[in-house]
XYZ file of C-alpha atoms in Angstrom:
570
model
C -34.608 -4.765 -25.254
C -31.328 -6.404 -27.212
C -28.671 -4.060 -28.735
C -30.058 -5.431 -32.420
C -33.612 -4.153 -31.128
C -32.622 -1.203 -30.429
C -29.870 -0.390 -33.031
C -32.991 -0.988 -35.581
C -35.499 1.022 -33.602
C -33.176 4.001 -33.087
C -32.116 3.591 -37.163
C -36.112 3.596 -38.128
C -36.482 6.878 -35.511
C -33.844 8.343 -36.734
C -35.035 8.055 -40.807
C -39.134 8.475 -39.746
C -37.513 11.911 -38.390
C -35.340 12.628 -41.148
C -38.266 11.863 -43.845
C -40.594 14.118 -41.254
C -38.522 16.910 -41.571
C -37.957 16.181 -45.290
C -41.547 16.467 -46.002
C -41.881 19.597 -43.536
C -39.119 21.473 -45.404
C -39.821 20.247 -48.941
C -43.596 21.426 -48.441
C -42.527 24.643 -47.562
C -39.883 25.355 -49.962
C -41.723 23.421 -52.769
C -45.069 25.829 -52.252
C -42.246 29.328 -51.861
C -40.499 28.289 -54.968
C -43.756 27.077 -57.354
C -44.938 30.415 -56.110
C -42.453 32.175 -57.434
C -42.509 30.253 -60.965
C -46.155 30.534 -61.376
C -45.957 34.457 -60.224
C -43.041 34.674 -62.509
C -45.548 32.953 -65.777
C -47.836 34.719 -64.918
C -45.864 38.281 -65.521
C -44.879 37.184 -68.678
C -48.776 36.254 -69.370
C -49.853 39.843 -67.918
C -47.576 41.463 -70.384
C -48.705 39.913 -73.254
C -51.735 40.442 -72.459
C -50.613 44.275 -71.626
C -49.762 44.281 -75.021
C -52.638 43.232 -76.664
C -55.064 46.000 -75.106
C -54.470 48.755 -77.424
C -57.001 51.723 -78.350
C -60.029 50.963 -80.080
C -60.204 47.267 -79.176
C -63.196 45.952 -76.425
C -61.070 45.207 -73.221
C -63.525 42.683 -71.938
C -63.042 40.765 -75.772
C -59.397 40.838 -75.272
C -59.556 39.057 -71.408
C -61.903 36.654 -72.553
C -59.467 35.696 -75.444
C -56.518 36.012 -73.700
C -58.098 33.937 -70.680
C -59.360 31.012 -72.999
C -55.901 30.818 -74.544
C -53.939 31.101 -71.049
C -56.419 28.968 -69.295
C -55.869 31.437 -65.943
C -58.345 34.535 -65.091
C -57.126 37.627 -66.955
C -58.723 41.198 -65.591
C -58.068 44.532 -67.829
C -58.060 47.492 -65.054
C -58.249 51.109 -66.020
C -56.439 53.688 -64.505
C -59.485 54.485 -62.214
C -59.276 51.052 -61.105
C -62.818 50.186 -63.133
C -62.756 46.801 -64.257
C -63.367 46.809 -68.164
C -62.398 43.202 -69.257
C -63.034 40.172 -66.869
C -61.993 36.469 -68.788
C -64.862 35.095 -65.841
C -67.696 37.591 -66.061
C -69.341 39.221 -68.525
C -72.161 42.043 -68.934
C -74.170 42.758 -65.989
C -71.235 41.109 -63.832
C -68.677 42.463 -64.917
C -70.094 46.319 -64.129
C -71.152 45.055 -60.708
C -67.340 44.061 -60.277
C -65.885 46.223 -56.633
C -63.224 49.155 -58.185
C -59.618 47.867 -57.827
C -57.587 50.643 -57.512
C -57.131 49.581 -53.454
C -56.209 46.485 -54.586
C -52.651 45.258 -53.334
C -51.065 43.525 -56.622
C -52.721 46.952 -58.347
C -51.552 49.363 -55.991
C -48.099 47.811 -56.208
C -48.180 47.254 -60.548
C -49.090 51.446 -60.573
C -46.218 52.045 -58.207
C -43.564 49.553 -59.308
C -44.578 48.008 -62.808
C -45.204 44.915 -61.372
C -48.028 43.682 -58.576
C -48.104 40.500 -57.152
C -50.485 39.334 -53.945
C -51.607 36.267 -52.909
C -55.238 36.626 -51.091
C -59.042 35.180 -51.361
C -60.835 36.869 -54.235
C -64.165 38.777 -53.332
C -65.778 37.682 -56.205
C -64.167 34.494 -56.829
C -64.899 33.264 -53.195
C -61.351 31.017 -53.140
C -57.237 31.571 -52.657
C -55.695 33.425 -55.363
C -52.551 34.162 -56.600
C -52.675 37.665 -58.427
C -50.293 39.584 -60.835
C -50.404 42.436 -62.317
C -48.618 44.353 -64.617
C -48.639 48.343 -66.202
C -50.212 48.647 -68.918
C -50.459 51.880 -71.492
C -54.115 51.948 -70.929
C -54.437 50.578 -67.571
C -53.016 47.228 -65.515
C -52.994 44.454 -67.075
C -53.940 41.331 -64.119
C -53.616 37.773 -64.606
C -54.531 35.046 -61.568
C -54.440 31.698 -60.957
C -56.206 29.741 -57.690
C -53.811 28.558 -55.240
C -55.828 25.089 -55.203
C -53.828 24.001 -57.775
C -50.598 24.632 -56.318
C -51.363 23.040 -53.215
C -52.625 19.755 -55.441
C -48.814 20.028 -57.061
C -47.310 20.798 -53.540
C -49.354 17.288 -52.135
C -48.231 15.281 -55.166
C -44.464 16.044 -54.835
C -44.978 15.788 -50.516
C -46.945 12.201 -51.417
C -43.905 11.309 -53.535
C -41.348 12.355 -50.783
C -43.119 10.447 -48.393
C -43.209 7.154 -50.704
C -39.568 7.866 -51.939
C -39.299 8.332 -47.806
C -40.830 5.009 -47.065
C -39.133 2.842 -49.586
C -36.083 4.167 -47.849
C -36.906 3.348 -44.540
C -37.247 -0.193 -45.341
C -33.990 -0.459 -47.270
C -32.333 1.419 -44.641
C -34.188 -1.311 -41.683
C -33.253 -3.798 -43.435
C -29.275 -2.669 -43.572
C -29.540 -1.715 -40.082
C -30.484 -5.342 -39.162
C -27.757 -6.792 -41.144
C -25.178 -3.948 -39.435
C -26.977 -4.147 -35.821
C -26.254 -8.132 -36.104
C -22.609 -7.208 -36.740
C -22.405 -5.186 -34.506
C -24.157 -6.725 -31.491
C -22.396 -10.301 -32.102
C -19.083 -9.523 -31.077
C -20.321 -7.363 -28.004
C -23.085 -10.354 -27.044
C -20.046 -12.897 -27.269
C -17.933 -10.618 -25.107
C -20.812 -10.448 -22.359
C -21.100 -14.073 -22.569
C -17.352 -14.489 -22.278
C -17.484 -11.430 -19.109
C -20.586 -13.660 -17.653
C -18.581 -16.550 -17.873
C -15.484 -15.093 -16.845
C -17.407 -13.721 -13.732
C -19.110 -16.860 -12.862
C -14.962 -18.474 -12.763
C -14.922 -19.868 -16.306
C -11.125 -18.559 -16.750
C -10.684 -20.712 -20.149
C -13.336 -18.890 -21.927
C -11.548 -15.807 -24.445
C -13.009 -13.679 -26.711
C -12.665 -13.596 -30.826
C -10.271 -11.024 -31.838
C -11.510 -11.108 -35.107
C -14.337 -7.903 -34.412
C -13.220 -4.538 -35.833
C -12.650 -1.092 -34.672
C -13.795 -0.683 -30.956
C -15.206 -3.798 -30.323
C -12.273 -5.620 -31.469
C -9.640 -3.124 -29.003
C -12.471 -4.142 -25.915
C -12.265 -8.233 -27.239
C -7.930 -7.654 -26.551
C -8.702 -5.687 -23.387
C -11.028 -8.971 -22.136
C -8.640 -11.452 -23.572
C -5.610 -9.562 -21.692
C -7.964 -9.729 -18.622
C -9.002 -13.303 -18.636
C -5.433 -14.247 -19.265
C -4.267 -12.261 -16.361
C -7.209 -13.105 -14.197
C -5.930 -16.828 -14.897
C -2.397 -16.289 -13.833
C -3.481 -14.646 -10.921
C -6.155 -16.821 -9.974
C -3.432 -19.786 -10.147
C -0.854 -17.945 -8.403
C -3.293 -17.173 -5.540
C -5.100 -20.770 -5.813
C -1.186 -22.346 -5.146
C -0.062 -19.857 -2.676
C -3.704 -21.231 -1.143
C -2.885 -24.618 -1.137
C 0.511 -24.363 0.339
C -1.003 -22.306 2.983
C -3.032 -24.812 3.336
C -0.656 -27.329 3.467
C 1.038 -25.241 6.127
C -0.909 -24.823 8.558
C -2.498 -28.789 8.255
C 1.086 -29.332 8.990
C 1.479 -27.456 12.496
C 1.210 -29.464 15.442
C -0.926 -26.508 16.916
C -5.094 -26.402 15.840
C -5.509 -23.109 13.945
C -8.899 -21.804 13.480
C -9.240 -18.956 11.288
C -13.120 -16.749 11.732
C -14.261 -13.691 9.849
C -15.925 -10.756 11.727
C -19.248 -12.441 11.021
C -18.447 -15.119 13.475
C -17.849 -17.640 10.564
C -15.250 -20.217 11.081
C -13.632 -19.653 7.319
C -10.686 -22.179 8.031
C -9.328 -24.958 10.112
C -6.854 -27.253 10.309
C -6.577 -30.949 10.736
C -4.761 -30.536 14.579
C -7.620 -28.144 15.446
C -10.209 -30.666 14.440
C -8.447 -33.438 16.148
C -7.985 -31.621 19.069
C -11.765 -29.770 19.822
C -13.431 -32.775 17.740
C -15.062 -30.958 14.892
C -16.930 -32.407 12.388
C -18.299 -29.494 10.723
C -16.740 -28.516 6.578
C -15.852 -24.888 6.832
C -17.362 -22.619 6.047
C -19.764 -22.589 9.573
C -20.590 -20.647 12.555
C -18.253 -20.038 15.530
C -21.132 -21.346 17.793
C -20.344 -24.593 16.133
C -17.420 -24.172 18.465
C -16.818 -26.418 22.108
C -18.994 -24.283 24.732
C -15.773 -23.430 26.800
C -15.490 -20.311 28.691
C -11.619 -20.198 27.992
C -12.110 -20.593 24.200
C -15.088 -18.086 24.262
C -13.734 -15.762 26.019
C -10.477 -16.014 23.469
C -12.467 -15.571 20.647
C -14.901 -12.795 22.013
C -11.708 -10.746 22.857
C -9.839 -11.117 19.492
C -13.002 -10.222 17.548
C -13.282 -7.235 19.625
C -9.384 -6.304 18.672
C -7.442 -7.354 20.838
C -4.901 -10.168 21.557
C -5.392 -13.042 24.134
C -2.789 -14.336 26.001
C -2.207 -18.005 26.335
C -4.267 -19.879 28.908
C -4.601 -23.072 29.694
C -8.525 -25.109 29.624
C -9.587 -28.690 29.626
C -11.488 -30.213 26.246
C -12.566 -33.538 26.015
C -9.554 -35.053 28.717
C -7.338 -33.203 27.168
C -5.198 -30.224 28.157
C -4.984 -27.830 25.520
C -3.608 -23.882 26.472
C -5.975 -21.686 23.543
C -4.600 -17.961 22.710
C -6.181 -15.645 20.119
C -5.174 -12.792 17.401
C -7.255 -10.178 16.234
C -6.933 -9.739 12.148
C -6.700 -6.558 10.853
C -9.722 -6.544 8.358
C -11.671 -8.331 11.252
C -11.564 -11.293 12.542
C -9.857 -13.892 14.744
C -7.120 -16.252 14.433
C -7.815 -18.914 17.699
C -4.673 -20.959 18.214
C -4.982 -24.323 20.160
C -1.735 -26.317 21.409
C -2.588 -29.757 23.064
C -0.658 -29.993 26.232
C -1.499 -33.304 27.445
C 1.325 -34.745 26.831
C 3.920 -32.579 28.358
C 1.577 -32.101 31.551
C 1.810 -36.219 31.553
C 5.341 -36.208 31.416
C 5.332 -33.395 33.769
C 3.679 -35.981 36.091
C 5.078 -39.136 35.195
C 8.617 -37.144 35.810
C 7.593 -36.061 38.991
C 6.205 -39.265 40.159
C 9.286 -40.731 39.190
C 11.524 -38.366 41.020
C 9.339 -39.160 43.996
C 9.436 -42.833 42.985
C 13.419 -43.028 42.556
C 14.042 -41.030 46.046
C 11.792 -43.403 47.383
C 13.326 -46.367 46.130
C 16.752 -45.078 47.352
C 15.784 -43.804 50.594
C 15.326 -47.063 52.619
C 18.602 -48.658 51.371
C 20.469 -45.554 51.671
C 18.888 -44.804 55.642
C 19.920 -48.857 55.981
C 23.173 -48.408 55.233
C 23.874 -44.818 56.946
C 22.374 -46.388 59.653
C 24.354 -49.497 59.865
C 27.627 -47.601 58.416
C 27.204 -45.398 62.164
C 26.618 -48.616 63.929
C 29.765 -50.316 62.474
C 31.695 -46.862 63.268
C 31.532 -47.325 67.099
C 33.210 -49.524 68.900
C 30.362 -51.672 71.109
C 29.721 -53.987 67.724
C 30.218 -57.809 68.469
C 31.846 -59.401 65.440
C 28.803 -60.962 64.692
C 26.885 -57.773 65.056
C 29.160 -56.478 62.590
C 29.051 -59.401 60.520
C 25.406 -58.826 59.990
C 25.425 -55.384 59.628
C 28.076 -55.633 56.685
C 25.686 -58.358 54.908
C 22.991 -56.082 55.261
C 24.836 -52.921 53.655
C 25.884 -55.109 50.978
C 21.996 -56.082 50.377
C 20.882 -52.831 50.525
C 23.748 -51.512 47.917
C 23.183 -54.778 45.856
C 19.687 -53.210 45.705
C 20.415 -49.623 44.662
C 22.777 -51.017 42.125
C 19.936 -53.338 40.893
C 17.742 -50.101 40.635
C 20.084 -47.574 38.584
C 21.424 -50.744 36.437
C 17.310 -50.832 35.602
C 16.919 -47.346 34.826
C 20.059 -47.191 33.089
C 18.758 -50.050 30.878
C 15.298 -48.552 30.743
C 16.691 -44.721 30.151
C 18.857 -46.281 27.022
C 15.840 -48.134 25.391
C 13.678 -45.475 25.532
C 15.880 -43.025 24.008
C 16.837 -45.248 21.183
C 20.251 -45.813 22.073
C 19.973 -49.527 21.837
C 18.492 -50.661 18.893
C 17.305 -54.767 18.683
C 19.407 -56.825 16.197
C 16.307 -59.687 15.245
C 17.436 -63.498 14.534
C 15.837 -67.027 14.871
C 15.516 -67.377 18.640
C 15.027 -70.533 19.995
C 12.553 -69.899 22.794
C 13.014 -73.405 24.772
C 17.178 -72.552 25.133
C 16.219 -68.668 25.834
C 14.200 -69.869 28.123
C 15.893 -72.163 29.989
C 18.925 -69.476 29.945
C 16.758 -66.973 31.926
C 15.141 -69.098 34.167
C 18.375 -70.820 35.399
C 19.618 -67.918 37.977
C 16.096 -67.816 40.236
C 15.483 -71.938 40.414
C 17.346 -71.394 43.835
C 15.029 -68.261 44.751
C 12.081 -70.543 43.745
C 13.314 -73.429 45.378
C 13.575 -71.814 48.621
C 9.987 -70.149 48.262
C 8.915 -73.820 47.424
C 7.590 -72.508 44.194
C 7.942 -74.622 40.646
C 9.164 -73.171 37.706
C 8.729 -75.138 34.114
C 8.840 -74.182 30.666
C 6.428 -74.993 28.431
C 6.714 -74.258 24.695
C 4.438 -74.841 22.078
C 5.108 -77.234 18.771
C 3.853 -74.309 16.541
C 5.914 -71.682 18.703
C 9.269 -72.927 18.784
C 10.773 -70.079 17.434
C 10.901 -66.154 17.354
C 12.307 -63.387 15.316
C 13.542 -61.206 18.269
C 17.228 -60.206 19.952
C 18.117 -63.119 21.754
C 19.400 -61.127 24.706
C 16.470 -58.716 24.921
C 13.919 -62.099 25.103
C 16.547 -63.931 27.296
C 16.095 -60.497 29.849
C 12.482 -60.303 29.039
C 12.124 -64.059 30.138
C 14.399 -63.380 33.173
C 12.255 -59.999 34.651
C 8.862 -61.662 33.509
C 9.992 -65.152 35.849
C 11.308 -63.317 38.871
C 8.027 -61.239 39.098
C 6.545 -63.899 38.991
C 8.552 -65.880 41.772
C 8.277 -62.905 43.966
C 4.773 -62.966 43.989
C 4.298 -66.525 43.970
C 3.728 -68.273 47.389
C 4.770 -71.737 48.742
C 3.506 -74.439 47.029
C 2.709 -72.295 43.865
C 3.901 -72.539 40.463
C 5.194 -70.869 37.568
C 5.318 -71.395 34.014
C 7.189 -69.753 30.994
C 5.090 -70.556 27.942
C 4.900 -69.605 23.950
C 2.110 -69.589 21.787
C 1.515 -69.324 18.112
C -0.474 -66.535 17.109
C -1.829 -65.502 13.242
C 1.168 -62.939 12.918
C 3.672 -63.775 15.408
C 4.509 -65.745 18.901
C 3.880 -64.893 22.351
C 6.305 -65.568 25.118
C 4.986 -65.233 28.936
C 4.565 -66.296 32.390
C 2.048 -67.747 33.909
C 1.859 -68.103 37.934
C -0.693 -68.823 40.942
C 0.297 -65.808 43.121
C -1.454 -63.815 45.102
C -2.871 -62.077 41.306
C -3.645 -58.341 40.992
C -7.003 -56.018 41.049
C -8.604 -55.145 38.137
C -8.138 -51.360 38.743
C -4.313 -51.962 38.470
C -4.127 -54.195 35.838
C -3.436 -51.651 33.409
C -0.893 -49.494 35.615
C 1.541 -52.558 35.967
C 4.287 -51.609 33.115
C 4.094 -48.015 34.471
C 7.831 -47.108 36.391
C 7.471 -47.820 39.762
C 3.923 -49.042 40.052
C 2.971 -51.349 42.271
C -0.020 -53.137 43.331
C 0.827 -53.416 46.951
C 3.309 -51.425 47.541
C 4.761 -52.628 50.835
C 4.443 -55.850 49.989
C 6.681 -55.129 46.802
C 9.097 -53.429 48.476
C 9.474 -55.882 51.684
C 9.855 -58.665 48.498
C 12.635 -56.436 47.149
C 11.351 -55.657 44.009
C 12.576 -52.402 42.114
C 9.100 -51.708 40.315
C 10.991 -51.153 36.372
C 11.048 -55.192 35.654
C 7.912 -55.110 33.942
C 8.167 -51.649 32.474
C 11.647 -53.272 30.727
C 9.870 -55.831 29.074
C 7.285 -53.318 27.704
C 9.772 -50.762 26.250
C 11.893 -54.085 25.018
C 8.977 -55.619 23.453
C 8.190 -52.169 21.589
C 11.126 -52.198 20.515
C 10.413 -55.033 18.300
C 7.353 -53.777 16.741
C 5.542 -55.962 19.571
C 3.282 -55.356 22.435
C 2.388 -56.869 26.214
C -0.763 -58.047 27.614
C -1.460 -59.274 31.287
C -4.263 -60.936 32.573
C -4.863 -61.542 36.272
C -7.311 -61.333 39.486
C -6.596 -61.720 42.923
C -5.386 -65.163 44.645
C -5.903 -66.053 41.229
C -2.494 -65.403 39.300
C -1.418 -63.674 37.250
C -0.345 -63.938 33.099
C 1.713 -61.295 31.611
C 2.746 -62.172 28.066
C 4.999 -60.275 25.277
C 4.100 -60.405 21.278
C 6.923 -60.710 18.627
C 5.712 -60.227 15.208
C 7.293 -62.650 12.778
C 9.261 -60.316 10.444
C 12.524 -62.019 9.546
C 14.780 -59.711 9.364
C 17.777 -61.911 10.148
């Protein structure tokens, strides 16, 4: 039921009581108080009656006189209580009449002057209200039936009750007018509360209600304003949470202590491949006993210590915090990279002393030979060429990885221009014609009419040229050939060798610009390669915004090619 329904239904209980009661009461008192009047008239009537009954006049002539005049019964008593004058009977009727000296308004008008009784009347057969006065020659008694003051007691109750109902109505019909005041303000403040709960922050209150209501429309207003501010405070302290933890290189995955994954950032996603909009279930989660286990202990309170699983190739070391409301926080830090370097620095530790190890036992070797004293000259002639070699080719190797070791870390830095690739070429080519000349191998250069021409550091393509063509040479035999070429491309111009050598297996095609790497490796080293020539040109290339490609298969050849994009930046 609304608050006008029942503002108007407690208003008409309230007056349907009130006019109850009214009618209840007024009854009552109306009967008491006529009562009193009519017992009051009815003295005065007894005493003039009293008065008229004097000696020598018939008693019964005087109460039928009186009585027609008075309209009530009038009864002349004398002192024995004999009835000698009756206004309602007459001869035979009146001596049958009972003796009323027991009667109570009688008894009373002998004792005090003045009787009054209200009983039924043994002759009369109905209610009567009796009163009787002393009279000099007896008691005077005058009555009236009660009848007709319960007829004047209905009339006034029957004109409470329509004064009653009259007011009812009036009063309904103010209490819908002040129950629709009333409730309006307080229905617009649930609406606004409903609204406010359901996160409808602009919605406020009129302050225009008085009393009460209006003091409760502030108290909202106050609220929803606060509510706002708070709400925007928390909603930005949110978002730069937010934007804090998207921005940590470690996956963070936050889950309540119903096993609901309530946040998770764009590392963690990345990292354990989830697809799934948060809020969802922690059994979403990869099935890995590491991560489980993780999880499983920080929801049951405590902490897990870093440890270190595989996910999808990737290393990723996975610790866990229990939250102090329940809960988990699950951190995930990818590792694969650092374990790679880990093994690309190790393998070129092992790499480098194995590079340096021959030359070095070469020349400690022939250093001891050349330190006795049984060397013929010529002995020592060739044992001081090959110490030279050897050191030639550990100075070859550290001048590569100091070039190689200054790319990478950015301390040389490509200065572009308009290279002409046919003079580059021919630049880098001209120190191994006599290497290929010897190997009977043919070197050419071959440069395209729509490549003529690259944006690139002329030294870094003149050294790219130059490691790409001795490769080549060294893997080239007798008879073969190999050609330094450029070709146009949508974006840019490639610059490579191509050569008929002895080519290289598919499964180590893409291992070639590693450090070190090598096909065949004792076929490298006995050809005196270092194993960083091709691993220059792809950190040089790089450098430019480029990238290599090689194409080969064994007794085959071999292409390896480098792309310059054609920014000018010179």
């Amino acid at each position: 039921m609304r608050l006008t329904q029942r503002l108007v239904v407690g208003s008409s209980l309230v007056i349907s009581v009130l006019v109850i009661v009214a009618l209840a009461l007024s009854g009552g008192r109306l009967r008491a108080q006529l009562r009193d009047l009519v017992a009051q008239q009815l003295t005065r009537e007894a005493r003039l009656v009293a008065l008229e009954w004097r000696p020598g006049v018939e008693p019964d002539a005087i109460a039928n006189a009186a009585g027609a005049a008075l309209g009530h019964r009038v009864t002349l008593i004398d002192d024995s209580g004999r009835v000698t004058g009756d206004s309602d009977f007459d001869g035979p009727s009146l001596a049958a009449l009972q003796n009323h000296a027991a009667r109570p308004e009688v008894a009373a008008a002998r004792a005090t002057g003045v009787g009054v009784a209200e009983r039924t009347s043994p002759s009369e057969g109905s209610e009567e209200l009796y009163v009787a006065v002393r009279a000099p020659l007896g008691i005077a008694r005058v009555s009236i039936g009660t009848a007709q003051l319960l007829e004047i007691v209905a009339r006034a109750q029957r004109d409470v009750a329509i004064s009653g109902l009259i007011a009812l109505l009036i009063a309904l019909a103010l209490a819908v007018v002040f129950a629709r005041q009333v409730s309006a303000p307080i229905v617009e403040l649930r609406d606004v509360a409903r609204a406010i709960a359901a996160g409808d922050l602009s919605r406020r209150p009129a302050l225009s209600a008085p009393g009460e209501v209006g003091d409760l429309a502030s108290a909202v207003h106050r609220m929803a304003e606060q509510l706002d501010s708070r709400l925007a405070a928390l909603e930005s302290e949110d978002a730069l949470l937010g934007a804090v933890v998207d921005s940590l290189h470690e996956g963070v995955i936050a889950v309540d202590a119903r096993r609901q994954v309530v946040r998770v950032n764009a590392q963690a996603r990345r990292l354990l491949a989830l697809r799934h909009e948060a809020p969802f279930s922690a059994d979403l989660l990869p099935r890995e006993r590491v991560l489980r286990d993780a999880l499983t202990t920080a929801l049951g309170g405590r902490a897990a210590e870093s440890a270190e699983t595989q996910i999808e190739s990737r290393t990723l070391a996975i610790s866990s915090r229990a939250l102090a409301g329940g809960g988990a926080v699950l951190a995930v830090y990818d590792l694969t990279a650092l374990r790679r370097l880990e093994l690309v620095r190790r393998d070129f530790v092992a790499n480098v002393s194995h590079e340096l190890k021959t030359p070095l036992t070469v020349i400690r070797g022939f250093a001891e030979t050349l330190g006795g004293d049984d060397a013929s000259p010529k002995d020592r002639a060739r044992f001081t060429q090959a110490i030279r070699g050897n050191a030639e080719r550990m100075q070859h190797i550290v001048d590569d990885l100091l070039d190689l070791s200054r790319i990478e870390s950015g301390g040389w830095v490509p200065s572009p221009s308009r290279v002409d690739i046919a003079a580059a070429a021919s630049e880098a080519v001209a120190p191994y014609r006599a290497t290929a000349a010897e190997r009977g191998v043919t070197l050419a250069v071959e440069v395209a009419d729509d490549a003529r021409e690259a944006i690139a550091d002329a030294t870094a393509v003149r050294q790219i040229i130059g490691n790409l063509v001795e490769n080549a040479v060294r893997y080239t035999s007798g008879g073969g050939a190999v050609t330094v070429f450029s070709r146009a491309d949508v974006a840019g111009v490639w610059i490579g060798t191509r050569d008929t050598g002895v080519g290289i297996a598919a499964e180590h095609l893409p291992r070639i610009f590693e450090r070190f790497y090598r096909a065949d490796a004792a076929r490298s080293r006995a050809a005196g390669g270092t194993g960083l020539g091709l691993s220059i040109v792809k950190h040089l290339t790089e450098a430019h915004g480029g990238r290599v490609h090689a194409e080969s298969a064994p007794a085959r050849g071999t292409t390896v090619m480098s792309y310059f994009p054609s920014t000018d930046n010179a």
